[in-house]
Structures are given as C-alpha cells and as structure tokens.
Amino acid sequence: MTVMDPRDVFHQEARELLDQLEEALLDLGTSSDDRDLVDCAFRALHTIKGSGAMFGFDEVAGFVHEFETAFDRVRKGSVAVSPPLVQVALAAKDHIARLIAEPGLHAADGETILKKLRAIVSSDEDSGRSDSFAPADAQASAAEPSRVQSPLQTWRVKFRLAENALVLGANPVLLLNELRELGPCEVSVAVDAVPPLESIDSEVCYLDWEVVVSTDRPRQAIDDVFIFIADGMELSIETLAGTVAESPRDDKAATTKAVDVDKPRDSTGAGAKGGTSVRVAAERLDELMDRVGELVIAQARLSQLAVASDDGNLKNVAEEMERLASSLRDTTMGIRMVPIGSLFGRFRRLVHDLSHDLDKEVDFVTAGEDTELDKTVIERLADPLVHLIRNSIDHGLEVPSRRIAAGKAARGQVRLSAVHTGSEVAISIVDDGAGLDADRIRAKAEEAGLIAPDAKLADHDLFQMVFHPGFSTAKEITALSGRGVGMDVVKRTIEGLRGRIDLGSRPSGGTTVTLRLPLTLAIIEGMLVRVGQGRYSIPLSAVEECVELPRDAEAGNSGRNFLNIRGHLVPFLRLRELFKTRTAIEPHQKVVIVSAGESRVGLVVDQVIGNSQTVIKSLSKLHADVENFSGATILGDGTVALILDVAHLVSFGQEFESRLRDERIGRAA
Amino acid sequence: MSKSVLVVDDSASIRQMVSLTLSGAGYATLEAIDGEDGYAKATANPIRAVVTDLNMPRMNGIEFIRKFRAHPSSTGVPIIFLTTESDEDMKRQAKEAGATAWMVKPFKQDQLLAVIKKVAGP
Amino acid sequence: MRTGIHPGHAGRAMTALTLRLQDEVFAIDAESVREILDVVPITEVPNANAFVGGLINVRGRIVPLADLRLLFGMDRPPPDVNTRIVVIEIDLDGEPTIVAVLADRVHDVSEIEAATIEQAPKIGMRWRPKYVHGIGKRGDEFIIIPEMGRIFATGDAGPSVSQKRG
C-alpha cells in the first residue's frame, strides 16, 4: 500500500476545507443569519488552524487564529453577517490558500485583511486583539520529560489511584515503570484497604503504593508521572533527606501553553457532509477497473462454456458468476462516478468575483448537480467551464443600463445545468445576454482569412468560427473577440474527452453553449453485430431499436438512404460500405437505429448477434487516425471486437443526409 | 490478534500523522473520521487506546468519549484527547466525560509517543 | 530505447531473436521481445493503415498487429503452421508500447557479433534505408536489423509504402 506524506494529505485537506469555507461564506451572502453556516465556516477554520500548526504552517495557524478571534463576535451572534464581511472573509480564505501554497511570501498581507475585518466587526468597541497565537513548544512537559539534572535525591512517593482510575484506563504497572526510569526504586504495597473478597469490585484499585526512588531529576519529573491521573488520587511526594512541601497538583502547570482561544465549540454535524469516506489514489481505482474488466471477460468465457455444456452444476455456477461479476462491475463503476455538483460549487466564487469586478449583477443558477460523471472527466471539465462562464459574464451579459434599455431585467442570468441524455451527459451554459453578433464574427473571420468575403454561411456554421485557433488571435479586445479567446482550447479539451460542443445564439436573446460528453465508462453494455466477417460492438445505451432493412433498400445505391421510422426520416449508413467489406451482400440485413443527442442514424449490419458486457479498451496510438471506432473489447471467445463510435457515426450520417438533400435540391432546381 | 490504537480525527492529515507515528513505533492502529465513526469502531474492535480530537462534525470528541465510556468495552481503555486550545473548560468537560490524558496541538511525534507509551504502555 | 543496437561498436554483441519474413532473415533485439505466440484470431481494423491493419488479444490486452512484410514489399501468403506472432515492446514517441509483428517463421535467439553489423547502405538496397538499422552477418547469411522505432513512429509507416501483393 502506498502511503502519502501527511503533508501532502494536509495540502489536499486544506484545499477541501477552504472550499467548504468558501461555500459556507458564499451561502452566508444570501442567508446571512444561518447559524449552521457560521458554525460550519468556523469548524473549517479551526481544523485548518490545528492541522496547519501540526505540519509547521505556523503563518497559517497564526493568521487563522487572529481571524477566528476577530470573527468570534460573528459566531456569538453579536455582529451580523454583511456583504462586506463576506468579502473580507473570502479575501482571508484566499490569503490562507496563498500562505499554504507559498509559505513565507505573503505574511505581510494578512494584517491588512485582519484590519479590515476588525473594522467591520468592532465598529463601536475595541477590537480586542487576542494574545497572539504562538505555536509553542511548551507541550505538556509530561510528554517530553525535561532532562534537567539536579543533585541526586531520594524521594518517597505514596499514592493511591482514584476509584475509577482503572476503568478510565490508568495502569499502575506503567506508573511504576515510569518511576523506575527515573532511578532505582524500592516499591512496596499496602493492602490494608482491600475489602473482604465478597465486596471487591474488580474494577477498583484498592492498593496503596509506596515507592522510594533515587533520582537526579527534579521533582517536576515525578509530578509528571502522575500528570494525567492526579484528579481524585491520593499522592504525596517527599524527600527523604528533608521534606519538600507537598503542593496541590494543578494540571494547568502541565499543559500551560500560549494558546488562549475562544470557548469550546460543541458543534454538531451542521453543514458537514455526511457519510464516511475513504481516500483512494485514482490509479488504484483504474487498476481495480482493469481487474474487474478482466474478470468480466473471463466470466463471459465461462458463460459461453456453460451454454455449450450439459452440466447443470456448471450452468448454475456460471449464472452465479455472471450475477456477481455484473454487480461487482456496477459497484466499481459507481466508485468512479462523482456528482457534477462538486464541480459546480467551485464556480460560485468565480461568478461572485466577476460580478463584483465587472459591476454586473448576475444570478447564477445551477441545475442537475446530481448528474454523475466519471471523476477524471469532471476534473478535466473544470477549466473549460471556467472559461465558458467567464465568457458568458464578461462578454455575454450586458451592463445593467444596457439591459434595461433593451427591456431586460437589470440582473443577468447565467445558468449552468447538467442532464443525462442517452449515453451522454449534456452540460449547458446559458446566458440571457446580448448573444453572438453574427456580422462581427463574419467580419473577424474574413479579416483572419478563415472564410472568403462572399462565402454564404448559415449562422450555425458562422458561429463555429469562434472555435478556430486563428480566430482567437484578434488583437482588438471587444465583446466579440473575447468569445474567441481560447475557445479552440475549450473545444480541444472537450474533444479529447470524446465529447462535442454546440453553440447557439439569438441576437439579444443570449448564448447557449452545450457540451456533450460520453459517460466514458470503462465497461458498457454492448450490442454485438456482424458486418461481413467482422464483429462490432455498439454501446447499448445509444441503441434505440432494430428494424429490418426494407427489401427495396437492400440492393444499395438505390438512391434511397432514408428509413421511415414512424413518420420520421432517418438516414442510414451501410457499414459494409463504410468498412469496405469484401464479402458478398447477405439477404435480410438489419438496421440498428442509434442516437446521439437529438440526432439519429441507422446502421445497416448483416446480423444482430446479441447483447454482451463490453470492457472498453482504448486503441493504441498506431490507430489514432482510425475513425468510426471509440475503442475495442475482448469477446467471450477471446477475439477482439471494435466498438463503434456512435457520436461520430451520427454526425457523419447527418452530414451525409444534408449533402444528399442539397444534391436533390440542386437536381430539382 | 493485537489490539489497536483508535485514532479519531476529522482532519485526514492529523489522522495520518498520528497513525504513521504510532504504527512506526509498533502500535497497530485504526482510524475513524468523527465521533460517530469512532464510536462504531471503538465498540466493534479490540481497542488498546483511543486518541481523539475534540472538535469534530457529526459527533464531537466529548460526546464520543462520554458515549464510549458508557459502553462496557471501554473499561480500562485509556482515552487521549487532542485539543487546540488550552481552554480549561473544554479540558474539564473531556475529563469529566472519561478521558485519561490529553495532548495540546501542535505536538511533535516524540511527544505523542511519550504520551501513548505513558498511558498505554510500550 | 529498446532498439538501441549500435552497429560498429567494438566488442558488443547483440542478442537477437532471428525470424524469417519470406526469403529474408530479420533480427529483433531479444530484450524487446515479450513473448512469441502461435497464430491467434486477428481482428481487422477497417480503414486502418494496412501495415497495422489488425488487432489481437494478448492475455487480455488488445495489441496492434503489424505486418513488416508490407513495409519491405514482400509477398504476404496466409499464415501456415510455421507462422508466429512476436510480441515486442517498442518506444513509440517516448512511450513504451506493446505491439505484435507477424513472422513467417521464428528461428532462434543468437548472438550477432557487433563487428559483423554494418550500417545499411544508403543506396543499392531494395528497402527504405530509414527502416533498416543495420545489416548483420552470420555465416553466409545476411541478417536485416530493422529500425523498429522508426517503423512504428506515428504517421510514418503509411501511405507511401509501395505495396506488392502476391
């Protein structure tokens, strides 16, 4: 097992706590009297302070301590949460993040933030600076017995444990051992207090101990032996050569420390995420997924053997295996799936800051937070989404005066939503801003030489220009050029995830960007089909239905490349042609109707073999240029089958359809 | 089977630091992320000692100590609590709840080992 | 690099797996060889470069199968009892990658004396010099040491290959 460095764990944990803090602060911005949120913010701060101090982030601990102290009046409810307070608290959160990321560089900035905070929380009162937080070494001296030498002295130590001491975990043997470590001991025990057998409570220690110890250590060392159990015990310590006055034990002495903070917080789980969780390195999840994949393949082979066999027992075992393997697969896959809400939460701060910086009022609405996607996909989506949201607010939404002039509400809206559609997840960023300016995009594209000046382009095609790398080189920073900055990077990232990006816009009606991403599960349910001698797997989630290819379409090249599916024309692709299959055309061909997004296409195959679990393996670099396939899988008999890339085939089919239509229109004209 | 030291802390880094320190010194350890988790694990496993934070979500350390002490399996099990403050009230509450010893954060690894050794034996 | 054979370096023998492709003997650095398989079912990849037109299953791993005969303009008769698949690890754009190559017959693992390995002549050779790392000699027999890294380099092994089908 690989063990992470606790400091790395601290970094990760601090990030999560800071996220939690930020979330609570942003929520406080809208519901300022929610005590649970205040408590949640405080607990996050407090944990950062504690672990920060443990791992040597003294600046962090010191700053958080000051911050907590100043913020204390908010927690006690004597100061109300206000927007400026949230603002400065957010600044403090950022400061903490910087202190952690780059220790020693930012210490000075903290005072400015604290000053602001103090000004807000104590307008009428002295800001009441606390004693400073010193990550002192003054740890309980018990923990690190001081090595101060004194002249050798002999002590008589008499003690009797409190009645409940044994129950509470005290152990006289350990105490005696500790005394022995101080120097040579003579131990005697008095049993006078032991009651008659019948009234003995086995959990009470009735013994009186007397230890004579000679040591060169100071008396404090002996006191420290009893540091934790002094309450309620009888203890006397005296020197044999002249007695030292016995002083009442005071456990303060043992734990004195420069920390003097607020009252204890008996905070319960308010605002905290429920459920126990375990941190696992992503690679180990991948490894697990690989093993499960192999298991599923082996199980498929077993099932095949069982089907061919007459052995009833074998059949039973195979069925049992199939059930187990499939549930193991689901569980494993589930582990990798994370609700996208974890990502959405991060953008609230972005929107808050942009709204503040740009002086635009923005309602940020999210929906579909529960939609689950593979963890890796979610991580890689973060940057593109930041980019798109920034664009929407910066360049999409108009300033309030222009919005009012256009008859809109002064507050703009940016809506981020996620929804499952078939085998995909669609993530939309919708703003109600000015929309894309087709004329200006055209002008820009012409200027950049991306289109000919007289080219006729539908708006949809024109909008695609913003994804062109050349488009973003525009020097002029305008509302329009901003749309182009880095959009090519966004597109590349999405395509790298085997996804697509759609852009829609209406003048003055706002812009909609939709990202369509495959679930990219490592294992899918597949429909196995045959084309010529090759077998191919189609992700079952993309399959809508299977129909017979009408007799008159069988011959091919009949000019009829559409099927009428309940009144809708669906284009179809002959996979034999696409794959250049050399075998003779077979009768009774089938059409598998698949969909991606709102579009459908039919795939003509020679035979539908059946459904099977499909473990997706990606193709090597050597096949990076091969279209139509998203990966490959190993079938029950050990052979390899390619997995069809439905999204690619559908868009290919749609192009094919529109080309055909254009030709027809051309012929008709 | 050797008994474990149960480490209860909502901070993963501290939990890991404590566990690594203890396991490095030959103690078996078990981790829990808050009081509720701690109680479940403390009552379901053979426990040699408990190291617990006080300020935790779901069930804080004081409640956890109180609840565990009410369970028969806690008999003789030393409980060490970790606290960031030197607040006497907090410490008093924890002791009243049945804690055996305490550590004030920040502490060093050898300090932790000294306390563990002191209350739970080497 | 796996194919790091340095012809002409005095005293360094090359331990190589020798195999036959049609009438020629080829040598592959033995260190890069993972295993040698009998012929398994080959899945054709439609529209792929014919040189790596197949996929095979090697212990649950999907591995591209290359036919070097295509690159060297040789006849490509169907597999027979002697045909083997040699699984090797190559360095592909800096990433170790498992690929398989077809062999009409696998001979043996033997030492090829470094002194006998010569740089491939730039002219007077039927094959593209960049695919040949060097020519070794064993007895009267010439042994071709292919430059695996370049042969598999992405986007290189392709359309320009002249095909001769027999």
PDB file of N, CA and C in Angstrom, chain A residues 565-621:
ATOM      1  N   ILE A 565     -39.124   5.945 -40.027  1.00  0.00           N
ATOM      2  CA  ILE A 565     -39.369   5.363 -38.709  1.00  0.00           C
ATOM      3  C   ILE A 565     -40.515   6.134 -38.081  1.00  0.00           C
ATOM      4  N   ARG A 566     -41.671   5.573 -38.100  1.00  0.00           N
ATOM      5  CA  ARG A 566     -42.869   6.204 -37.548  1.00  0.00           C
ATOM      6  C   ARG A 566     -42.991   7.665 -37.969  1.00  0.00           C
ATOM      7  N   GLY A 567     -42.883   7.866 -39.263  1.00  0.00           N
ATOM      8  CA  GLY A 567     -43.122   9.207 -39.782  1.00  0.00           C
ATOM      9  C   GLY A 567     -41.895  10.100 -39.830  1.00  0.00           C
ATOM     10  N   HIS A 568     -40.776   9.638 -39.220  1.00  0.00           N
ATOM     11  CA  HIS A 568     -39.567  10.457 -39.291  1.00  0.00           C
ATOM     12  C   HIS A 568     -38.565   9.825 -40.235  1.00  0.00           C
ATOM     13  N   LEU A 569     -37.955  10.677 -41.045  1.00  0.00           N
ATOM     14  CA  LEU A 569     -36.941  10.165 -41.942  1.00  0.00           C
ATOM     15  C   LEU A 569     -35.620  10.052 -41.179  1.00  0.00           C
ATOM     16  N   VAL A 570     -35.068   8.860 -41.204  1.00  0.00           N
ATOM     17  CA  VAL A 570     -33.794   8.640 -40.530  1.00  0.00           C
ATOM     18  C   VAL A 570     -32.784   8.179 -41.572  1.00  0.00           C
ATOM     19  N   PRO A 571     -31.669   8.908 -41.714  1.00  0.00           N
ATOM     20  CA  PRO A 571     -30.672   8.474 -42.701  1.00  0.00           C
ATOM     21  C   PRO A 571     -29.997   7.201 -42.222  1.00  0.00           C
ATOM     22  N   PHE A 572     -29.568   6.357 -43.155  1.00  0.00           N
ATOM     23  CA  PHE A 572     -28.819   5.193 -42.693  1.00  0.00           C
ATOM     24  C   PHE A 572     -27.500   5.041 -43.431  1.00  0.00           C
ATOM     25  N   LEU A 573     -26.586   4.395 -42.766  1.00  0.00           N
ATOM     26  CA  LEU A 573     -25.254   4.168 -43.308  1.00  0.00           C
ATOM     27  C   LEU A 573     -25.055   2.669 -43.458  1.00  0.00           C
ATOM     28  N   ARG A 574     -24.558   2.270 -44.619  1.00  0.00           N
ATOM     29  CA  ARG A 574     -24.248   0.854 -44.803  1.00  0.00           C
ATOM     30  C   ARG A 574     -22.840   0.624 -44.279  1.00  0.00           C
ATOM     31  N   LEU A 575     -22.755  -0.094 -43.171  1.00  0.00           N
ATOM     32  CA  LEU A 575     -21.435  -0.296 -42.578  1.00  0.00           C
ATOM     33  C   LEU A 575     -20.523  -1.097 -43.498  1.00  0.00           C
ATOM     34  N   ARG A 576     -21.121  -1.986 -44.332  1.00  0.00           N
ATOM     35  CA  ARG A 576     -20.288  -2.761 -45.264  1.00  0.00           C
ATOM     36  C   ARG A 576     -19.526  -1.815 -46.177  1.00  0.00           C
ATOM     37  N   GLU A 577     -20.211  -0.756 -46.612  1.00  0.00           N
ATOM     38  CA  GLU A 577     -19.545   0.192 -47.496  1.00  0.00           C
ATOM     39  C   GLU A 577     -18.502   0.991 -46.740  1.00  0.00           C
ATOM     40  N   LEU A 578     -18.931   1.432 -45.565  1.00  0.00           N
ATOM     41  CA  LEU A 578     -18.030   2.240 -44.744  1.00  0.00           C
ATOM     42  C   LEU A 578     -16.758   1.462 -44.410  1.00  0.00           C
ATOM     43  N   PHE A 579     -16.926   0.162 -44.141  1.00  0.00           N
ATOM     44  CA  PHE A 579     -15.787  -0.652 -43.719  1.00  0.00           C
ATOM     45  C   PHE A 579     -15.132  -1.393 -44.880  1.00  0.00           C
ATOM     46  N   LYS A 580     -15.604  -1.116 -46.087  1.00  0.00           N
ATOM     47  CA  LYS A 580     -15.042  -1.754 -47.290  1.00  0.00           C
ATOM     48  C   LYS A 580     -15.005  -3.278 -47.146  1.00  0.00           C
ATOM     49  N   THR A 581     -16.129  -3.810 -46.707  1.00  0.00           N
ATOM     50  CA  THR A 581     -16.215  -5.253 -46.536  1.00  0.00           C
ATOM     51  C   THR A 581     -16.238  -5.930 -47.901  1.00  0.00           C
ATOM     52  N   ARG A 582     -15.461  -7.010 -48.050  1.00  0.00           N
ATOM     53  CA  ARG A 582     -15.319  -7.612 -49.361  1.00  0.00           C
ATOM     54  C   ARG A 582     -16.278  -8.779 -49.605  1.00  0.00           C
ATOM     55  N   THR A 583     -16.895  -9.287 -48.536  1.00  0.00           N
ATOM     56  CA  THR A 583     -17.770 -10.448 -48.746  1.00  0.00           C
ATOM     57  C   THR A 583     -19.058 -10.022 -49.449  1.00  0.00           C
ATOM     58  N   ALA A 584     -19.751 -11.009 -49.995  1.00  0.00           N
ATOM     59  CA  ALA A 584     -20.969 -10.731 -50.743  1.00  0.00           C
ATOM     60  C   ALA A 584     -22.076 -10.220 -49.830  1.00  0.00           C
ATOM     61  N   ILE A 585     -22.949  -9.368 -50.382  1.00  0.00           N
ATOM     62  CA  ILE A 585     -24.064  -8.826 -49.600  1.00  0.00           C
ATOM     63  C   ILE A 585     -25.007  -9.952 -49.195  1.00  0.00           C
ATOM     64  N   GLU A 586     -25.401  -9.953 -47.959  1.00  0.00           N
ATOM     65  CA  GLU A 586     -26.282 -11.009 -47.472  1.00  0.00           C
ATOM     66  C   GLU A 586     -27.717 -10.526 -47.474  1.00  0.00           C
ATOM     67  N   PRO A 587     -28.653 -11.462 -47.613  1.00  0.00           N
ATOM     68  CA  PRO A 587     -30.059 -11.061 -47.527  1.00  0.00           C
ATOM     69  C   PRO A 587     -30.431 -10.775 -46.074  1.00  0.00           C
ATOM     70  N   HIS A 588     -31.584 -10.181 -45.875  1.00  0.00           N
ATOM     71  CA  HIS A 588     -32.138  -9.909 -44.539  1.00  0.00           C
ATOM     72  C   HIS A 588     -31.206  -9.076 -43.676  1.00  0.00           C
ATOM     73  N   GLN A 589     -30.771  -7.972 -44.217  1.00  0.00           N
ATOM     74  CA  GLN A 589     -29.931  -7.090 -43.415  1.00  0.00           C
ATOM     75  C   GLN A 589     -30.771  -6.346 -42.384  1.00  0.00           C
ATOM     76  N   LYS A 590     -30.115  -5.985 -41.289  1.00  0.00           N
ATOM     77  CA  LYS A 590     -30.803  -5.292 -40.202  1.00  0.00           C
ATOM     78  C   LYS A 590     -30.295  -3.855 -40.111  1.00  0.00           C
ATOM     79  N   VAL A 591     -31.160  -3.000 -39.560  1.00  0.00           N
ATOM     80  CA  VAL A 591     -30.736  -1.632 -39.322  1.00  0.00           C
ATOM     81  C   VAL A 591     -30.821  -1.372 -37.816  1.00  0.00           C
ATOM     82  N   VAL A 592     -29.711  -0.972 -37.243  1.00  0.00           N
ATOM     83  CA  VAL A 592     -29.704  -0.609 -35.830  1.00  0.00           C
ATOM     84  C   VAL A 592     -29.801   0.913 -35.766  1.00  0.00           C
ATOM     85  N   ILE A 593     -30.890   1.404 -35.160  1.00  0.00           N
ATOM     86  CA  ILE A 593     -31.065   2.856 -35.057  1.00  0.00           C
ATOM     87  C   ILE A 593     -30.356   3.332 -33.788  1.00  0.00           C
ATOM     88  N   VAL A 594     -29.394   4.220 -33.967  1.00  0.00           N
ATOM     89  CA  VAL A 594     -28.674   4.745 -32.801  1.00  0.00           C
ATOM     90  C   VAL A 594     -28.878   6.254 -32.734  1.00  0.00           C
ATOM     91  N   SER A 595     -28.717   6.792 -31.534  1.00  0.00           N
ATOM     92  CA  SER A 595     -28.899   8.226 -31.384  1.00  0.00           C
ATOM     93  C   SER A 595     -27.737   8.820 -30.613  1.00  0.00           C
ATOM     94  N   ALA A 596     -27.491  10.092 -30.896  1.00  0.00           N
ATOM     95  CA  ALA A 596     -26.530  10.867 -30.127  1.00  0.00           C
ATOM     96  C   ALA A 596     -27.148  12.251 -30.044  1.00  0.00           C
ATOM     97  N   GLY A 597     -27.375  12.705 -28.842  1.00  0.00           N
ATOM     98  CA  GLY A 597     -28.072  13.981 -28.685  1.00  0.00           C
ATOM     99  C   GLY A 597     -29.459  13.859 -29.272  1.00  0.00           C
ATOM    100  N   GLU A 598     -29.831  14.791 -30.138  1.00  0.00           N
ATOM    101  CA  GLU A 598     -31.174  14.741 -30.714  1.00  0.00           C
ATOM    102  C   GLU A 598     -31.182  14.059 -32.079  1.00  0.00           C
ATOM    103  N   SER A 599     -30.003  13.678 -32.548  1.00  0.00           N
ATOM    104  CA  SER A 599     -29.941  13.129 -33.900  1.00  0.00           C
ATOM    105  C   SER A 599     -29.913  11.606 -33.883  1.00  0.00           C
ATOM    106  N   ARG A 600     -30.465  11.049 -34.970  1.00  0.00           N
ATOM    107  CA  ARG A 600     -30.481   9.588 -35.087  1.00  0.00           C
ATOM    108  C   ARG A 600     -29.891   9.174 -36.423  1.00  0.00           C
ATOM    109  N   VAL A 601     -29.394   7.972 -36.443  1.00  0.00           N
ATOM    110  CA  VAL A 601     -28.916   7.430 -37.708  1.00  0.00           C
ATOM    111  C   VAL A 601     -29.083   5.911 -37.656  1.00  0.00           C
ATOM    112  N   GLY A 602     -29.318   5.315 -38.806  1.00  0.00           N
ATOM    113  CA  GLY A 602     -29.436   3.859 -38.871  1.00  0.00           C
ATOM    114  C   GLY A 602     -28.118   3.259 -39.336  1.00  0.00           C
ATOM    115  N   LEU A 603     -27.721   2.156 -38.735  1.00  0.00           N
ATOM    116  CA  LEU A 603     -26.503   1.472 -39.160  1.00  0.00           C
ATOM    117  C   LEU A 603     -26.911   0.121 -39.724  1.00  0.00           C
ATOM    118  N   VAL A 604     -26.610  -0.103 -40.991  1.00  0.00           N
ATOM    119  CA  VAL A 604     -27.006  -1.354 -41.620  1.00  0.00           C
ATOM    120  C   VAL A 604     -25.930  -2.408 -41.334  1.00  0.00           C
ATOM    121  N   VAL A 605     -26.373  -3.525 -40.764  1.00  0.00           N
ATOM    122  CA  VAL A 605     -25.443  -4.595 -40.415  1.00  0.00           C
ATOM    123  C   VAL A 605     -25.947  -5.903 -41.024  1.00  0.00           C
ATOM    124  N   ASP A 606     -25.097  -6.909 -41.056  1.00  0.00           N
ATOM    125  CA  ASP A 606     -25.509  -8.194 -41.607  1.00  0.00           C
ATOM    126  C   ASP A 606     -26.288  -9.016 -40.599  1.00  0.00           C
ATOM    127  N   GLN A 607     -25.942  -8.856 -39.338  1.00  0.00           N
ATOM    128  CA  GLN A 607     -26.593  -9.687 -38.329  1.00  0.00           C
ATOM    129  C   GLN A 607     -26.498  -8.996 -36.971  1.00  0.00           C
ATOM    130  N   VAL A 608     -27.580  -9.098 -36.194  1.00  0.00           N
ATOM    131  CA  VAL A 608     -27.518  -8.661 -34.810  1.00  0.00           C
ATOM    132  C   VAL A 608     -27.291  -9.912 -33.977  1.00  0.00           C
ATOM    133  N   ILE A 609     -26.135  -9.991 -33.290  1.00  0.00           N
ATOM    134  CA  ILE A 609     -25.797 -11.228 -32.584  1.00  0.00           C
ATOM    135  C   ILE A 609     -26.417 -11.266 -31.194  1.00  0.00           C
ATOM    136  N   GLY A 610     -26.365 -10.147 -30.489  1.00  0.00           N
ATOM    137  CA  GLY A 610     -26.944 -10.138 -29.141  1.00  0.00           C
ATOM    138  C   GLY A 610     -26.225  -9.144 -28.259  1.00  0.00           C
ATOM    139  N   ASN A 611     -26.625  -9.109 -26.982  1.00  0.00           N
ATOM    140  CA  ASN A 611     -26.020  -8.150 -26.069  1.00  0.00           C
ATOM    141  C   ASN A 611     -24.931  -8.802 -25.239  1.00  0.00           C
ATOM    142  N   SER A 612     -23.948  -8.024 -24.889  1.00  0.00           N
ATOM    143  CA  SER A 612     -22.914  -8.565 -24.021  1.00  0.00           C
ATOM    144  C   SER A 612     -22.226  -7.428 -23.286  1.00  0.00           C
ATOM    145  N   GLN A 613     -21.624  -7.784 -22.175  1.00  0.00           N
ATOM    146  CA  GLN A 613     -20.864  -6.799 -21.425  1.00  0.00           C
ATOM    147  C   GLN A 613     -19.596  -6.475 -22.186  1.00  0.00           C
ATOM    148  N   THR A 614     -19.320  -5.225 -22.298  1.00  0.00           N
ATOM    149  CA  THR A 614     -18.209  -4.801 -23.127  1.00  0.00           C
ATOM    150  C   THR A 614     -17.242  -3.976 -22.294  1.00  0.00           C
ATOM    151  N   VAL A 615     -16.011  -4.477 -22.191  1.00  0.00           N
ATOM    152  CA  VAL A 615     -14.978  -3.744 -21.464  1.00  0.00           C
ATOM    153  C   VAL A 615     -14.225  -2.890 -22.473  1.00  0.00           C
ATOM    154  N   ILE A 616     -14.337  -1.586 -22.317  1.00  0.00           N
ATOM    155  CA  ILE A 616     -13.714  -0.710 -23.307  1.00  0.00           C
ATOM    156  C   ILE A 616     -12.212  -0.622 -23.080  1.00  0.00           C
ATOM    157  N   LYS A 617     -11.467  -0.920 -24.131  1.00  0.00           N
ATOM    158  CA  LYS A 617     -10.023  -0.699 -24.083  1.00  0.00           C
ATOM    159  C   LYS A 617      -9.732   0.311 -25.179  1.00  0.00           C
ATOM    160  N   SER A 618      -8.886   1.241 -24.877  1.00  0.00           N
ATOM    161  CA  SER A 618      -8.637   2.240 -25.916  1.00  0.00           C
ATOM    162  C   SER A 618      -7.666   1.670 -26.939  1.00  0.00           C
ATOM    163  N   LEU A 619      -7.730   2.240 -28.118  1.00  0.00           N
ATOM    164  CA  LEU A 619      -6.841   1.799 -29.189  1.00  0.00           C
ATOM    165  C   LEU A 619      -5.487   2.473 -29.006  1.00  0.00           C
ATOM    166  N   SER A 620      -4.457   1.840 -29.492  1.00  0.00           N
ATOM    167  CA  SER A 620      -3.117   2.399 -29.327  1.00  0.00           C
ATOM    168  C   SER A 620      -2.947   3.590 -30.257  1.00  0.00           C
ATOM    169  N   LYS A 621      -1.850   4.285 -30.052  1.00  0.00           N
ATOM    170  CA  LYS A 621      -1.527   5.437 -30.889  1.00  0.00           C
ATOM    171  C   LYS A 621      -1.465   5.068 -32.366  1.00  0.00           C
TER     172      LYS A 621
END
